[in-house]
CSV table of C-alpha atoms and ligand atoms in Angstrom, one decimal:
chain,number,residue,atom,x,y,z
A,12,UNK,CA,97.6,96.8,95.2
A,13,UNK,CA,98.6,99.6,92.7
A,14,UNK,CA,98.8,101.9,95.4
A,15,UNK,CA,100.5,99.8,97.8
A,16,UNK,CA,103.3,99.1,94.9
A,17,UNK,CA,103.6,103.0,94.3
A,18,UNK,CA,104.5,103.9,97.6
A,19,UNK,CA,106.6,101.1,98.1
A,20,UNK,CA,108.6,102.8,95.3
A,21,UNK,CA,107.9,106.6,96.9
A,22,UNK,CA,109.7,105.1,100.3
A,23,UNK,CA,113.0,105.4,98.9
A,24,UNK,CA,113.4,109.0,101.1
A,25,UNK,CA,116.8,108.3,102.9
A,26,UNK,CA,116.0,107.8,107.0
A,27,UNK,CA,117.1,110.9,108.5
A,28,UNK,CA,117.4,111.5,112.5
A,29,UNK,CA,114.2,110.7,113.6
A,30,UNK,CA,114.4,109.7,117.2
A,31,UNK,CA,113.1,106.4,117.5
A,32,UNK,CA,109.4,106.6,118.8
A,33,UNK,CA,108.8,105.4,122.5
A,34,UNK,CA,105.6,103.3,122.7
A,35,UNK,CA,104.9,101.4,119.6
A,36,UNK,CA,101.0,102.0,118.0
A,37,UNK,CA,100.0,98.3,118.8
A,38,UNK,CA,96.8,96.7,119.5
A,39,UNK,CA,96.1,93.3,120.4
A,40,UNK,CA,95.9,91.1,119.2
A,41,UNK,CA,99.2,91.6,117.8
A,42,UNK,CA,99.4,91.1,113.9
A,43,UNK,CA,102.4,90.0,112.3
A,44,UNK,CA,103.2,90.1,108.9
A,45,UNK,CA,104.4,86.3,108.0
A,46,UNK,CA,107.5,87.2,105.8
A,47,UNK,CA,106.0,90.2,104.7
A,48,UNK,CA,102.6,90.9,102.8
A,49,UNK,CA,103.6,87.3,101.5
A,50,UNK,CA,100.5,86.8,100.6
A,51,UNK,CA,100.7,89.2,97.4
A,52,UNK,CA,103.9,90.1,96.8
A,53,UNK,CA,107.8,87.8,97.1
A,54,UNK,CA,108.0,86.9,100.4
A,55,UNK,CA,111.5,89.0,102.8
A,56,UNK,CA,111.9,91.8,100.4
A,57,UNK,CA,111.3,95.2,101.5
A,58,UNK,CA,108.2,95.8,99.1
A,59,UNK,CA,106.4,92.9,100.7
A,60,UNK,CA,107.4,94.2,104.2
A,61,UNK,CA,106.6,97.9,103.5
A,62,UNK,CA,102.8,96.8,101.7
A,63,UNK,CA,102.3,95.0,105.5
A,64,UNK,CA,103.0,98.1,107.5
A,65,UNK,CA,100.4,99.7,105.3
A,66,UNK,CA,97.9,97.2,105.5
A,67,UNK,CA,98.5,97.7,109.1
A,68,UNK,CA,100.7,95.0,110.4
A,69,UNK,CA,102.1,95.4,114.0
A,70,UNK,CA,105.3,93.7,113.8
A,71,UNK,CA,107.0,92.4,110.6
A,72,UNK,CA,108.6,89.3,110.8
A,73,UNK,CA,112.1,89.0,108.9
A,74,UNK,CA,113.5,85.1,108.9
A,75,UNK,CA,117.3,85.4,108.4
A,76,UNK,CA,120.4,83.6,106.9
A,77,UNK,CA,124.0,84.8,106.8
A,78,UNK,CA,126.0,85.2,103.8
A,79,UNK,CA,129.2,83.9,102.9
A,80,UNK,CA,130.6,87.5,104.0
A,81,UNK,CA,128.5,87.0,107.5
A,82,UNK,CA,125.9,89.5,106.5
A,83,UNK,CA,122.0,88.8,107.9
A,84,UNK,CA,119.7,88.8,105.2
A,85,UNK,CA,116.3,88.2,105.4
A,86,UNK,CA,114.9,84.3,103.5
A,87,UNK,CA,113.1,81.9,104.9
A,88,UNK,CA,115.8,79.1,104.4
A,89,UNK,CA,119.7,79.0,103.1
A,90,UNK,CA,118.7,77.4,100.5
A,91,UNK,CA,117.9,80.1,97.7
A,92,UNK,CA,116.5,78.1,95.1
A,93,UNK,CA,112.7,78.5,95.4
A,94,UNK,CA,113.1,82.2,96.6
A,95,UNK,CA,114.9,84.0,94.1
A,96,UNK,CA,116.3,83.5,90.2
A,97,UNK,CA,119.5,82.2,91.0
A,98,UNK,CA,118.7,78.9,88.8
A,99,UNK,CA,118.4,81.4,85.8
A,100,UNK,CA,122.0,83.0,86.3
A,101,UNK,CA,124.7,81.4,84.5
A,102,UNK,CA,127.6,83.4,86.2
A,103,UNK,CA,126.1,81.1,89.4
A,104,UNK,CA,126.4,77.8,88.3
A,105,UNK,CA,129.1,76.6,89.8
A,106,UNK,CA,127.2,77.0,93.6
A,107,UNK,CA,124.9,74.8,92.6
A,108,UNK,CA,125.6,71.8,95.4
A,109,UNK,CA,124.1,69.4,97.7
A,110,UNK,CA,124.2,70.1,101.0
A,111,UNK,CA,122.6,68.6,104.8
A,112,UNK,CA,120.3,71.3,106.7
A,113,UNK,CA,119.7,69.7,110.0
A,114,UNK,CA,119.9,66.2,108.4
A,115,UNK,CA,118.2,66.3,105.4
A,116,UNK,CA,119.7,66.4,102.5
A,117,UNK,CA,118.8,69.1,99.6
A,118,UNK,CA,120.1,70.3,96.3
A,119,UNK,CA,120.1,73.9,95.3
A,120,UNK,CA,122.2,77.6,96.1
A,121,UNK,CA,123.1,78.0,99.6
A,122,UNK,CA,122.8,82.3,100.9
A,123,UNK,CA,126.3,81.3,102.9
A,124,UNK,CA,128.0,80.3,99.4
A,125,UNK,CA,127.1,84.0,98.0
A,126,UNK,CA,128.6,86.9,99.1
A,127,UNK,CA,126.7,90.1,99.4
A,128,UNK,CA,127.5,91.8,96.4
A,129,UNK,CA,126.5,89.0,94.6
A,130,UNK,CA,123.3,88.1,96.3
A,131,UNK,CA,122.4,91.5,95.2
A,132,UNK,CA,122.8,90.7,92.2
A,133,UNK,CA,120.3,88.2,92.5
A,134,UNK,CA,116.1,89.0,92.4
A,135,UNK,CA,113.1,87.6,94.2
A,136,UNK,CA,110.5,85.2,92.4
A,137,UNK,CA,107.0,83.9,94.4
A,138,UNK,CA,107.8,81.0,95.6
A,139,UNK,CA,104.2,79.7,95.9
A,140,UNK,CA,102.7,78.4,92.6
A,141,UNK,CA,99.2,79.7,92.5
A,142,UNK,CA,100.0,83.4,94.1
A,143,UNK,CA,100.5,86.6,92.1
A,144,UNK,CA,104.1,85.5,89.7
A,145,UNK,CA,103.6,89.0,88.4
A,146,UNK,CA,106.4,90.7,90.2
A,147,UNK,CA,109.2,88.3,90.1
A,148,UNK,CA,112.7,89.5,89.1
A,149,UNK,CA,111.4,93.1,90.4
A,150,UNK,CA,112.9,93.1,93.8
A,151,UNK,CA,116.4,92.5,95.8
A,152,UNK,CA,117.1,90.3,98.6
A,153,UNK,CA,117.0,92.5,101.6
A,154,UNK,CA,119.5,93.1,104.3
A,155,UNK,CA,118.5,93.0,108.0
A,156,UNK,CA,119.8,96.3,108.4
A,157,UNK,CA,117.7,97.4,105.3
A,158,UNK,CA,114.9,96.0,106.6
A,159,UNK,CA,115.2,98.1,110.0
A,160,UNK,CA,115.8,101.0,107.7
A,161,UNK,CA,112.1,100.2,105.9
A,162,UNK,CA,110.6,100.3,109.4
A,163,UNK,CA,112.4,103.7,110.8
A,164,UNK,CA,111.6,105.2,107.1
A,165,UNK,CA,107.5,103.9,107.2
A,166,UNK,CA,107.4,105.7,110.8
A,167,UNK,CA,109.2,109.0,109.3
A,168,UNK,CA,106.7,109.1,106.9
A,169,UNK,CA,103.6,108.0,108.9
A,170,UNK,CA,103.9,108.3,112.0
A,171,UNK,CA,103.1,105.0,112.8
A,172,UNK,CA,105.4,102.8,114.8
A,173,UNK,CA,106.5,98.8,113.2
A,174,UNK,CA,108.0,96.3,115.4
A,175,UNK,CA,110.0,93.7,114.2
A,176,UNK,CA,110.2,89.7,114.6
A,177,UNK,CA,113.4,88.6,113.6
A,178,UNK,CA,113.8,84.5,113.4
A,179,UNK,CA,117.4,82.6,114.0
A,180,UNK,CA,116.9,80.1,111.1
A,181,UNK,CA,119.1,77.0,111.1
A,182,UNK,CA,120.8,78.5,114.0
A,183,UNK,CA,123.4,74.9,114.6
A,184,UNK,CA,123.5,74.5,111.0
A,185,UNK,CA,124.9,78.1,110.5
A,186,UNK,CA,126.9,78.0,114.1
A,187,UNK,CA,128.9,74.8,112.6
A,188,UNK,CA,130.3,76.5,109.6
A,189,UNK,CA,131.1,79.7,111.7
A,190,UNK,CA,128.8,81.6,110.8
A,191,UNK,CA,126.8,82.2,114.1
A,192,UNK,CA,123.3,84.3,113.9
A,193,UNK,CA,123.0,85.5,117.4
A,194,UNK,CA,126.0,87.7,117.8
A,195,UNK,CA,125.7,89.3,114.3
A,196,UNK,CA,121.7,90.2,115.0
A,197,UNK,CA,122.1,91.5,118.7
A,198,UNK,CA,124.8,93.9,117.7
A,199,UNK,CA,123.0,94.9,114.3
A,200,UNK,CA,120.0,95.8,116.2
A,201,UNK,CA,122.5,97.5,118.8
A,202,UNK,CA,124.1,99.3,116.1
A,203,UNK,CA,120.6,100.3,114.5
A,204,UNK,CA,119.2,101.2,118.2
A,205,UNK,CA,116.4,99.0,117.7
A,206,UNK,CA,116.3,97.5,120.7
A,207,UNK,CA,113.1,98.8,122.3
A,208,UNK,CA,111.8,95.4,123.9
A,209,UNK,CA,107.9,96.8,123.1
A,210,UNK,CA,109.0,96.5,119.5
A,211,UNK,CA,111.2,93.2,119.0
A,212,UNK,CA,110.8,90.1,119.2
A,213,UNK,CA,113.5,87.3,118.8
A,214,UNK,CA,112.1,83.6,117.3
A,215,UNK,CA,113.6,80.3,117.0
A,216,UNK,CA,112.5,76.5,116.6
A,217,UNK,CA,115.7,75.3,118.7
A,218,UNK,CA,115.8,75.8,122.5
A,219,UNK,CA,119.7,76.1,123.0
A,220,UNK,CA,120.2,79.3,120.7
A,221,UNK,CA,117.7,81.1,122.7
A,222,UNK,CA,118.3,79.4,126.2
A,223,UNK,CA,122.3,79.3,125.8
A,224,UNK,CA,123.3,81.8,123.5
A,225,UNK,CA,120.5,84.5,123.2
A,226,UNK,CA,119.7,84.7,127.0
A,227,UNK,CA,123.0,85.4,128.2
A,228,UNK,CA,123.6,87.8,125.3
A,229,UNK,CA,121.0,90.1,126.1
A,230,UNK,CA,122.2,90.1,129.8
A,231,UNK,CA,125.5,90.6,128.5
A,232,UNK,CA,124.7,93.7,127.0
A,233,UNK,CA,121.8,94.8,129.1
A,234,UNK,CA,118.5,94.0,126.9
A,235,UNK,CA,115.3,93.2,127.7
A,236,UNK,CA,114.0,91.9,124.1
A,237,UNK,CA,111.6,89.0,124.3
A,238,UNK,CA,112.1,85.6,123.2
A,239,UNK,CA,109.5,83.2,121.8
A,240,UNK,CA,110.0,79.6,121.5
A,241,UNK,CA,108.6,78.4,117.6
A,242,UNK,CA,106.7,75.0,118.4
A,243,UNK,CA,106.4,72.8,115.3
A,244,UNK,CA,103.9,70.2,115.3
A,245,UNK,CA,104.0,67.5,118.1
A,246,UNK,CA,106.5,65.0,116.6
A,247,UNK,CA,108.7,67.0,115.2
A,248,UNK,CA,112.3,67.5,117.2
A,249,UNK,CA,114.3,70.8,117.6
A,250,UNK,CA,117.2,70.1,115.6
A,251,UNK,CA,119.8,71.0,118.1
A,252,UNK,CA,117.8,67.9,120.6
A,253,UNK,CA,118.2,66.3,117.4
A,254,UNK,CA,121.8,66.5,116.7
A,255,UNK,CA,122.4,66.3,120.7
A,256,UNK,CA,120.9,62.9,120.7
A,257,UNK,CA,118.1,64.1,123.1
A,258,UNK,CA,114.2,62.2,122.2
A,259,UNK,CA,112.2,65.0,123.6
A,260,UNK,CA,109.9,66.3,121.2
A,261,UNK,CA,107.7,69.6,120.4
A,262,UNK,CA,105.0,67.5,122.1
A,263,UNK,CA,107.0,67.2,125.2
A,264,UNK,CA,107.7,71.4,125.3
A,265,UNK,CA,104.2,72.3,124.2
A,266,UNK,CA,102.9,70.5,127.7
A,267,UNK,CA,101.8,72.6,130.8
A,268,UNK,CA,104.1,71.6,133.1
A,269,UNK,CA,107.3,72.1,130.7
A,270,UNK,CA,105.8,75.4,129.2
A,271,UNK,CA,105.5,76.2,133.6
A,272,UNK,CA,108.7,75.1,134.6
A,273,UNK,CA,111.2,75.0,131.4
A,274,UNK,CA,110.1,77.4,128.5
A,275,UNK,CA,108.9,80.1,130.7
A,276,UNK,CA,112.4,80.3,132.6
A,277,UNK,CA,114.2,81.8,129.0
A,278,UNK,CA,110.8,82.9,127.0
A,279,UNK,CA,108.5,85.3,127.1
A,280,UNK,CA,106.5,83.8,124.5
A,281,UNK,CA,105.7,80.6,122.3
A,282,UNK,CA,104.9,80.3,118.7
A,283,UNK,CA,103.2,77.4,118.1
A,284,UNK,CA,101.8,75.7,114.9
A,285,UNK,CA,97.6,76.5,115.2
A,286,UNK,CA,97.6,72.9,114.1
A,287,UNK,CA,98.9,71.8,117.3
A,288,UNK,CA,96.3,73.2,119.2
A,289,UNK,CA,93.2,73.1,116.6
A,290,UNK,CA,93.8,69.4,115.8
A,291,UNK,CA,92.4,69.0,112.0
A,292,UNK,CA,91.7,65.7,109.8
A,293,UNK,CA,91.1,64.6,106.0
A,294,UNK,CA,87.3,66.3,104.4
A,295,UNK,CA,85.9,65.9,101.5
A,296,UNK,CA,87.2,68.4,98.8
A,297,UNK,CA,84.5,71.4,99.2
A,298,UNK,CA,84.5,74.9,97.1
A,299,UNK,CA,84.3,77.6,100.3
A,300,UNK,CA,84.5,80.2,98.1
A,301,UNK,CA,82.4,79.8,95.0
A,302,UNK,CA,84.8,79.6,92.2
A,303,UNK,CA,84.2,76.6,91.0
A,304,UNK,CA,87.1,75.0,92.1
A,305,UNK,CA,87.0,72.4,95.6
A,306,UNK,CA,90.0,73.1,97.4
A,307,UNK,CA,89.5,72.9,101.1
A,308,UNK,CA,90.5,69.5,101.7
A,309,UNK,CA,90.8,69.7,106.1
A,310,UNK,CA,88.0,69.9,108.5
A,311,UNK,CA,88.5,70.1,112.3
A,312,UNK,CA,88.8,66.9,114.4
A,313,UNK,CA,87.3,68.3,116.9
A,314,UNK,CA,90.2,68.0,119.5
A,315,UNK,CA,91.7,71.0,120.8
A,316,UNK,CA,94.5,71.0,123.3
A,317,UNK,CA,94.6,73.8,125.9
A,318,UNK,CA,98.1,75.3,125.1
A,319,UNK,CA,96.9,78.8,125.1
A,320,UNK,CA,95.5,78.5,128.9
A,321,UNK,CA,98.3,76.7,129.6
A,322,UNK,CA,100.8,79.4,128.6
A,323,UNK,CA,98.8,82.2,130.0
A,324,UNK,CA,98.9,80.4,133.5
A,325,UNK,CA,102.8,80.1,132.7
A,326,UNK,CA,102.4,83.5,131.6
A,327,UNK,CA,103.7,83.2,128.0
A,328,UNK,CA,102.0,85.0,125.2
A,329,UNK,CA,101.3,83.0,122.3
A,330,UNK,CA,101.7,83.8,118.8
A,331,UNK,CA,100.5,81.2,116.7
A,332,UNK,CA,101.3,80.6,112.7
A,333,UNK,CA,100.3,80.5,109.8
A,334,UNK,CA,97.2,82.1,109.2
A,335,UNK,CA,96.5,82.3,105.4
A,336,UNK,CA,93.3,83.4,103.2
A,337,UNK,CA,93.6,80.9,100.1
A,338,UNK,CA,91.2,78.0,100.2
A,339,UNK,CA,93.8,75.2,100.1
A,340,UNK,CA,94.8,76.4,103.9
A,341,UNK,CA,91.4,76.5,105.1
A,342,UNK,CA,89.7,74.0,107.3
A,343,UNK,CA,86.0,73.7,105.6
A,344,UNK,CA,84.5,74.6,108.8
A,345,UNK,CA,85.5,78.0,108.5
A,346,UNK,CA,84.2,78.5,105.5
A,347,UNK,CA,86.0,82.1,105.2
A,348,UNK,CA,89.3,82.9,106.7
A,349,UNK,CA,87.5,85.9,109.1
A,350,UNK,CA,86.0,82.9,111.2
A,351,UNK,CA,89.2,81.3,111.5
A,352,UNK,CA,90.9,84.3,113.2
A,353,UNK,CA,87.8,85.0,114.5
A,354,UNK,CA,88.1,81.6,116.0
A,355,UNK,CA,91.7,82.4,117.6
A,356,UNK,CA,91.3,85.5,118.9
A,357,UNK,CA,88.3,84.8,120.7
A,358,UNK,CA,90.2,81.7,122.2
A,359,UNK,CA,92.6,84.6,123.4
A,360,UNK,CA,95.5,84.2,121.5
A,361,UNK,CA,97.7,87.3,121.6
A,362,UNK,CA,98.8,87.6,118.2
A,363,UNK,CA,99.2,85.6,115.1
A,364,UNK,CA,101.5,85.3,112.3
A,365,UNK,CA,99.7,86.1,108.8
A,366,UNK,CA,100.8,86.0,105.1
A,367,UNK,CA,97.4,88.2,105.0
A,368,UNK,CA,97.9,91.2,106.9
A,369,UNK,CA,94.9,93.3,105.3
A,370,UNK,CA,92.6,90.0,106.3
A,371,UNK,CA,94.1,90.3,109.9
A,372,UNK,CA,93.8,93.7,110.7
A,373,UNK,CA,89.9,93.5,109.2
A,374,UNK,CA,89.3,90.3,111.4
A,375,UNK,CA,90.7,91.8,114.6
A,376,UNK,CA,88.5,95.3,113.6
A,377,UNK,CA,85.6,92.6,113.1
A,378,UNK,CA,86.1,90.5,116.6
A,379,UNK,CA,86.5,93.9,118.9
A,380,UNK,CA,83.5,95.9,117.2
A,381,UNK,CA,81.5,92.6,118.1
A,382,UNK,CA,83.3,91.9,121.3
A,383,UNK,CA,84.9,95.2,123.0
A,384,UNK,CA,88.1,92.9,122.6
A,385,UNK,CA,87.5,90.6,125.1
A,386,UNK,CA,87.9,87.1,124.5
A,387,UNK,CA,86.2,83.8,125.5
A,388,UNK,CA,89.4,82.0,126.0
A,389,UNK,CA,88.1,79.4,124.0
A,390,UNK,CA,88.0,77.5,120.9
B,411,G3P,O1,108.0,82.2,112.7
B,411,G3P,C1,106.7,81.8,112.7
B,411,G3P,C2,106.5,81.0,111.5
B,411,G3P,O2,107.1,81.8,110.5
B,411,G3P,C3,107.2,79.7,111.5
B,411,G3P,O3,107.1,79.1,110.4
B,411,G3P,O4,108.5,78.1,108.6
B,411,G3P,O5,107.2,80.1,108.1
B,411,G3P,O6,109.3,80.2,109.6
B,411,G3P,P1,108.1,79.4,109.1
B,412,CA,CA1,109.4,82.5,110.5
């Protein structure tokens, strides 16, 4: 890790003219680094990004908000609270408000209430309790244009080429204030010329902003870049269904015939929770690892739904999420996180979203030494 946070600091050489590579370095199954090497370091900044590309991640994934001055930044949600030290600042007090994202109602700092100069201001804490808290106030909240810049800097200095996985959060909730995502990330990644379509892909949990909006957006302007439809579990609703009144659920997209007929006609991909397709249930507490401690509370139910046949016959890729190492996430028949991706990509998936990209890219080295890559397409 010493290493890692050394040349994180050694990757401040400005990006000079390096014409963008043409066939991105990637193997699959793809691995994408879940907000970064989250795992270890403050999730969206560009030291957690940069540690993934050399651990080896494919594609880095960058969730993004707008700020008040309609700037894409890279957090997981608008609401800053958990992510960064904005509680601790005094000269921020008076943002501190109550707000509805996509009917729920939270307290805390909002990114669109900041503009950003002053977000800059701000620095990045862990938000998960029991990971590394070492390196929080060390790092800024990152830009999606400084995020790009990380990428096209990593493959000046390596030679290796990065992908990115940009995700429209909150897109209605930002759209209603006027602050719309889509617009503002096509023409940044225009403006960047990174628009390769083997080395972006655009996510979302709602189907309008990817259907409506994205869709005719690339056409507009004559882009090929991939969408992929986030699935949350079953019962959950995309919001904009939600807020349109609609009672279709996750459940009802994840099904053959609407992944055939509906998601396939504006996606190249889905993103579904591994829950919904590994079903788990309650075990008792168990110590997987040793340490004393009995934290792997979920065994498998033994139902598992055929989504990933099913979006392969619609010919969708699917990139399921969130694959993570810490005992807490992991099912007890496992028993080490290797088996669960081990698990995945021998049921085929195509890639997966990890806040371990260095447990990935070992696990993916594992299943093709043992497998020549081939998988059984099943669970
Ligand atoms: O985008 C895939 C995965 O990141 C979805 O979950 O909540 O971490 O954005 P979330
Ligand atoms: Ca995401």
């Amino acid at each position: 890790m010493k290493f890692l946070i050394l040349s994180v600091a050694l990757q401040c050489v400005a990006w000079s003219h390096v014409a963008a590579a043409a066939i991105p370095s990637v193997s699959r199954p793809l691995v994408i680094a879940h907000r970064g090497a989250s795992g270890y370091l403050p999730e969206h900044t560009i030291e957690a990004y940069w540690a993934a590309m050399q651990m080896g991640a494919d594609f880095i994934e960058p969730d993004l908000v707008i700020t008040k001055d309609g700037v894409l930044i890279a957090r997981h949600e608008p609401n800053i609270t958990s992510t960064t030290d904005v509680r601790s600042r005094p000269e921020f007090s008076d943002r501190l408000k109550r707000k509805w994202v996509d009917g729920v109602e939270e307290e805390g700092f909002f990114a669109e209430d900041f503009t950003l100069t002053e977000l800059k201001s701000l620095r990045a804490v862990q938000r998960v309790a029991f990971r590394d808290q070492k390196f929080n106030g060390m790092f800024t909240v990152p830009t999606l244009v400084e995020v790009i810049d990380a990428i096209k800097n990593f493959e000046y200095q390596t030679g290796r080429h990065v992908g990115i996985y940009p995700e429209t959060k909150h897109p209605t909730y930002f759209r209603d204030m006027g602050l719309p995502l889509e617009e503002k990330l096509i023409a940044t990644l225009m403006e960047q010329k990174f628009t390769d379509p083997r080395r972006v892909f655009i996510q979302s949990f709602e189907v309008s902003n990817l259907k409506d909006i994205l869709v005719p957006l690339l056409k507009k302007n004559g882009l090929k870049i991939p969408l992929v439809q986030l699935l949350d579990d079953r019962d959950a609703q995309p919001y904009d269904y939600k807020k349109a009144g609609r009672t279709e659920n996750y459940g009802d997209l994840i099904r053959a015939a609407s992944l055939k007929n509906f998601v396939a006609t504006y996606a190249a991909g889905i993103g579904p929770w591994k829950g919904s397709i590994v079903r788990r249930k309650p075990a008792t507490a168990t110590d997987l690892n040793g340490d004393g401690k009995a934290e792997a509370v979920e065994q498998l139910s033994g139902e598992t739904l055929p989504v990933i046949a099913d979006a392969h016959a619609a010919g969708l890729l699917v990139h399921p999420y969130t694959f993570r190492d810490e005992e807490v996430y992991l099912a007890v028949d496992y028993g080490r996180p290797e088996a669960e991706y081990n698990a995945f990509f021998n049921a085929g998936v195509d890639g997966v979203f990890t806040d371990f990209t260095d447990t990935a890219v070992r696990s993916r080295a594992l299943f093709q030494s043992m497998t020549g890559g081939a998988s059984q397409g099943k669970l």
